[in-house]
PDB file of C-alpha atoms in Angstrom:
ATOM      1  CA  LYS A   8     -39.162  39.633  15.830  1.00 57.00           C
ATOM      2  CA  LYS A   9     -36.180  37.364  16.490  1.00 64.00           C
ATOM      3  CA  THR A  10     -35.166  37.334  12.843  1.00 69.00           C
ATOM      4  CA  GLN A  11     -35.604  41.088  12.541  1.00 72.00           C
ATOM      5  CA  PHE A  12     -32.222  41.466  14.231  1.00 74.00           C
ATOM      6  CA  LEU A  13     -30.551  39.688  11.307  1.00 70.00           C
ATOM      7  CA  VAL A  14     -32.336  41.869   8.778  1.00 69.00           C
ATOM      8  CA  GLU A  15     -31.416  45.049  10.650  1.00 73.00           C
ATOM      9  CA  LEU A  16     -27.724  44.159  10.386  1.00 78.00           C
ATOM     10  CA  LYS A  17     -28.058  45.012   6.670  1.00 80.00           C
ATOM     11  CA  LEU A  18     -25.573  42.367   5.600  1.00 82.00           C
ATOM     12  CA  SER A  19     -24.933  41.770   1.937  1.00 85.00           C
ATOM     13  CA  ARG A  20     -25.896  38.341   0.604  1.00 83.00           C
ATOM     14  CA  LEU A  21     -22.236  37.289   0.681  1.00 85.00           C
ATOM     15  CA  GLU A  22     -21.795  38.477   4.279  1.00 88.00           C
ATOM     16  CA  PHE A  23     -25.014  36.692   5.214  1.00 87.00           C
ATOM     17  CA  PHE A  24     -23.741  33.432   3.705  1.00 86.00           C
ATOM     18  CA  LEU A  25     -20.361  33.801   5.402  1.00 88.00           C
ATOM     19  CA  ALA A  26     -22.135  34.284   8.738  1.00 88.00           C
ATOM     20  CA  LEU A  27     -24.217  31.176   8.070  1.00 88.00           C
ATOM     21  CA  PHE A  28     -21.095  29.241   7.135  1.00 87.00           C
ATOM     22  CA  VAL A  29     -19.495  30.145  10.459  1.00 88.00           C
ATOM     23  CA  LEU A  30     -22.715  29.307  12.321  1.00 88.00           C
ATOM     24  CA  TYR A  31     -23.056  25.873  10.726  1.00 88.00           C
ATOM     25  CA  THR A  32     -19.355  25.113  11.135  1.00 84.00           C
ATOM     26  CA  VAL A  33     -19.625  25.744  14.876  1.00 86.00           C
ATOM     27  CA  LEU A  34     -22.934  23.881  15.150  1.00 86.00           C
ATOM     28  CA  GLY A  35     -21.480  20.982  13.142  1.00 81.00           C
ATOM     29  CA  CYS A  36     -18.973  20.443  15.903  1.00 79.00           C
ATOM     30  CA  LEU A  37     -21.680  20.236  18.544  1.00 82.00           C
ATOM     31  CA  VAL A  38     -25.008  19.108  17.074  1.00 85.00           C
ATOM     32  CA  GLU A  39     -26.054  16.436  14.588  1.00 85.00           C
ATOM     33  CA  SER A  40     -27.454  17.487  11.215  1.00 87.00           C
ATOM     34  CA  LEU A  41     -31.186  17.005  11.748  1.00 90.00           C
ATOM     35  CA  GLY A  42     -31.032  18.973  14.982  1.00 90.00           C
ATOM     36  CA  MET A  43     -29.319  21.857  13.190  1.00 89.00           C
ATOM     37  CA  ILE A  44     -31.983  21.936  10.500  1.00 92.00           C
ATOM     38  CA  VAL A  45     -34.906  21.748  12.923  1.00 93.00           C
ATOM     39  CA  VAL A  46     -33.538  24.516  15.133  1.00 91.00           C
ATOM     40  CA  THR A  47     -32.208  26.961  12.536  1.00 91.00           C
ATOM     41  CA  VAL A  48     -34.357  26.772   9.406  1.00 92.00           C
ATOM     42  CA  PRO A  49     -37.596  28.089  10.989  1.00 91.00           C
ATOM     43  CA  LEU A  50     -35.633  31.085  12.267  1.00 88.00           C
ATOM     44  CA  LEU A  51     -33.785  31.679   8.996  1.00 89.00           C
ATOM     45  CA  TYR A  52     -36.656  31.247   6.540  1.00 90.00           C
ATOM     46  CA  PRO A  53     -38.122  34.755   7.032  1.00 87.00           C
ATOM     47  CA  VAL A  54     -34.652  36.224   6.548  1.00 88.00           C
ATOM     48  CA  LEU A  55     -34.213  34.226   3.337  1.00 88.00           C
ATOM     49  CA  VAL A  56     -37.460  35.658   2.022  1.00 86.00           C
ATOM     50  CA  GLN A  57     -36.303  39.196   2.789  1.00 85.00           C
ATOM     51  CA  TYR A  58     -33.022  38.567   0.952  1.00 85.00           C
ATOM     52  CA  GLY A  59     -34.899  37.065  -2.002  1.00 87.00           C
ATOM     53  CA  ILE A  60     -33.120  33.710  -1.698  1.00 89.00           C
ATOM     54  CA  ASP A  61     -34.785  30.689  -3.279  1.00 89.00           C
ATOM     55  CA  PRO A  62     -35.590  28.124  -0.551  1.00 90.00           C
ATOM     56  CA  ILE A  63     -34.698  25.123  -2.728  1.00 89.00           C
ATOM     57  CA  TRP A  64     -31.320  26.593  -3.621  1.00 90.00           C
ATOM     58  CA  PHE A  65     -30.731  27.428   0.033  1.00 91.00           C
ATOM     59  CA  GLY A  66     -31.595  23.843   0.991  1.00 92.00           C
ATOM     60  CA  VAL A  67     -28.776  22.590  -1.222  1.00 91.00           C
ATOM     61  CA  ILE A  68     -26.362  25.139   0.245  1.00 92.00           C
ATOM     62  CA  LEU A  69     -27.542  24.242   3.755  1.00 92.00           C
ATOM     63  CA  VAL A  70     -26.733  20.562   3.249  1.00 92.00           C
ATOM     64  CA  LEU A  71     -23.219  21.499   2.104  1.00 91.00           C
ATOM     65  CA  PHE A  72     -22.752  23.838   5.082  1.00 90.00           C
ATOM     66  CA  ILE A  73     -23.861  21.099   7.474  1.00 89.00           C
ATOM     67  CA  GLU A  74     -21.616  18.477   5.907  1.00 88.00           C
ATOM     68  CA  MET A  75     -18.634  20.819   6.061  1.00 88.00           C
ATOM     69  CA  GLY A  76     -19.396  21.627   9.679  1.00 86.00           C
ATOM     70  CA  GLN A  77     -19.505  17.990  10.668  1.00 85.00           C
ATOM     71  CA  ILE A  78     -16.060  17.237   9.228  1.00 85.00           C
ATOM     72  CA  SER A  79     -14.444  20.426  10.502  1.00 82.00           C
ATOM     73  CA  PRO A  80     -11.669  20.083  13.041  1.00 79.00           C
ATOM     74  CA  PRO A  81     -11.128  20.104  15.924  1.00 76.00           C
ATOM     75  CA  ILE A  82     -14.344  18.485  17.127  1.00 77.00           C
ATOM     76  CA  GLY A  83     -16.529  17.800  14.088  1.00 79.00           C
ATOM     77  CA  ILE A  84     -18.940  15.001  14.953  1.00 80.00           C
ATOM     78  CA  ASN A  85     -18.101  12.881  11.911  1.00 82.00           C
ATOM     79  CA  LEU A  86     -14.400  13.025  12.744  1.00 83.00           C
ATOM     80  CA  PHE A  87     -15.085  11.078  15.901  1.00 81.00           C
ATOM     81  CA  VAL A  88     -17.324   8.608  14.086  1.00 83.00           C
ATOM     82  CA  ILE A  89     -14.494   7.806  11.659  1.00 83.00           C
ATOM     83  CA  GLN A  90     -11.965   7.697  14.502  1.00 82.00           C
ATOM     84  CA  SER A  91     -14.101   5.176  16.374  1.00 84.00           C
ATOM     85  CA  ILE A  92     -14.119   2.688  13.475  1.00 87.00           C
ATOM     86  CA  TRP A  93     -10.514   3.173  12.418  1.00 81.00           C
ATOM     87  CA  THR A  94      -7.314   2.278  14.243  1.00 82.00           C
ATOM     88  CA  GLY A  95      -5.353   5.374  13.112  1.00 78.00           C
ATOM     89  CA  LYS A  96      -4.839   8.678  14.875  1.00 83.00           C
ATOM     90  CA  LEU A  97      -7.272  11.598  14.908  1.00 80.00           C
ATOM     91  CA  LYS A  98      -4.595  13.697  13.186  1.00 84.00           C
ATOM     92  CA  ASP A  99      -4.736  11.345  10.188  1.00 85.00           C
ATOM     93  CA  VAL A 100      -8.541  11.531  10.117  1.00 85.00           C
ATOM     94  CA  VAL A 101      -8.410  15.347  10.109  1.00 85.00           C
ATOM     95  CA  LEU A 102      -5.806  15.376   7.323  1.00 88.00           C
ATOM     96  CA  GLY A 103      -8.029  13.001   5.373  1.00 87.00           C
ATOM     97  CA  THR A 104     -10.830  15.585   5.349  1.00 87.00           C
ATOM     98  CA  VAL A 105      -8.739  18.235   3.556  1.00 89.00           C
ATOM     99  CA  PRO A 106      -9.593  17.045   0.014  1.00 91.00           C
ATOM    100  CA  PHE A 107     -13.277  16.930   0.942  1.00 90.00           C
ATOM    101  CA  HIS A 108     -13.144  20.475   2.300  1.00 89.00           C
ATOM    102  CA  LEU A 109     -11.493  21.684  -0.890  1.00 93.00           C
ATOM    103  CA  LEU A 110     -14.076  19.978  -3.080  1.00 93.00           C
ATOM    104  CA  LEU A 111     -16.956  21.308  -1.004  1.00 91.00           C
ATOM    105  CA  PHE A 112     -15.538  24.853  -1.211  1.00 91.00           C
ATOM    106  CA  VAL A 113     -15.319  24.543  -4.994  1.00 94.00           C
ATOM    107  CA  LEU A 114     -18.884  23.222  -5.144  1.00 92.00           C
ATOM    108  CA  LEU A 115     -20.128  26.044  -2.919  1.00 91.00           C
ATOM    109  CA  GLY A 116     -18.408  28.589  -5.142  1.00 90.00           C
ATOM    110  CA  LEU A 117     -19.975  27.079  -8.240  1.00 92.00           C
ATOM    111  CA  LEU A 118     -23.426  27.052  -6.647  1.00 90.00           C
ATOM    112  CA  VAL A 119     -23.107  30.691  -5.616  1.00 87.00           C
ATOM    113  CA  LEU A 120     -21.867  31.768  -9.047  1.00 88.00           C
ATOM    114  CA  PHE A 121     -24.226  29.498 -10.997  1.00 89.00           C
ATOM    115  CA  PRO A 122     -27.393  28.837  -8.938  1.00 85.00           C
ATOM    116  CA  ASP A 123     -28.948  27.056 -11.914  1.00 86.00           C
ATOM    117  CA  ILE A 124     -26.747  24.049 -11.095  1.00 86.00           C
ATOM    118  CA  ALA A 125     -28.885  23.397  -8.026  1.00 83.00           C
ATOM    119  CA  MET A 126     -32.122  24.543  -9.654  1.00 82.00           C
ATOM    120  CA  TRP A 127     -31.915  22.515 -12.866  1.00 80.00           C
ATOM    121  CA  LEU A 128     -33.616  19.338 -11.630  1.00 77.00           C
ATOM    122  CA  PRO A 129     -36.384  21.073  -9.622  1.00 74.00           C
ATOM    123  CA  SER A 130     -37.175  23.221 -12.665  1.00 74.00           C
ATOM    124  CA  ARG A 131     -37.626  20.047 -14.763  1.00 73.00           C
ATOM    125  CA  THR A 132     -40.224  18.462 -12.524  1.00 72.00           C
ATOM    126  CA  THR A 133     -43.930  19.173 -12.638  1.00 67.00           C
ATOM    127  CA  LEU A 134     -46.430  18.633  -9.902  1.00 64.00           C
ATOM    128  CA  VAL A 135     -49.265  16.344 -10.890  1.00 63.00           C
ATOM    129  CA  PRO A 136     -52.531  17.116  -9.074  1.00 61.00           C
TER     130      PRO A 136
END
């Protein structure tokens, strides 16, 4: 019932992913990664099924969303971790994340356009009984 609200919004897949990006960016500033996964994935899985999204592919996207959220200014958790072990200013730490954000955006774009990038290795493995 709780996830039915998301389905009733009738978002396109792109809008759905943008909403998730915003959600994980905000959560990345407040919660550590395992906590985000434990709290959100059980709620999102039924919605993923309704959108026809492969769970393995989404797992890869989810990790990227979480990593981007944790280095997002102004209060990304990993920014403070780096600040605590470095003698520079927080401004320099934030500026240092810009190349990583750009690379992660490019990777996200590639994974959305070419999902087989993330699915290549899982498709090569076989389960042995």
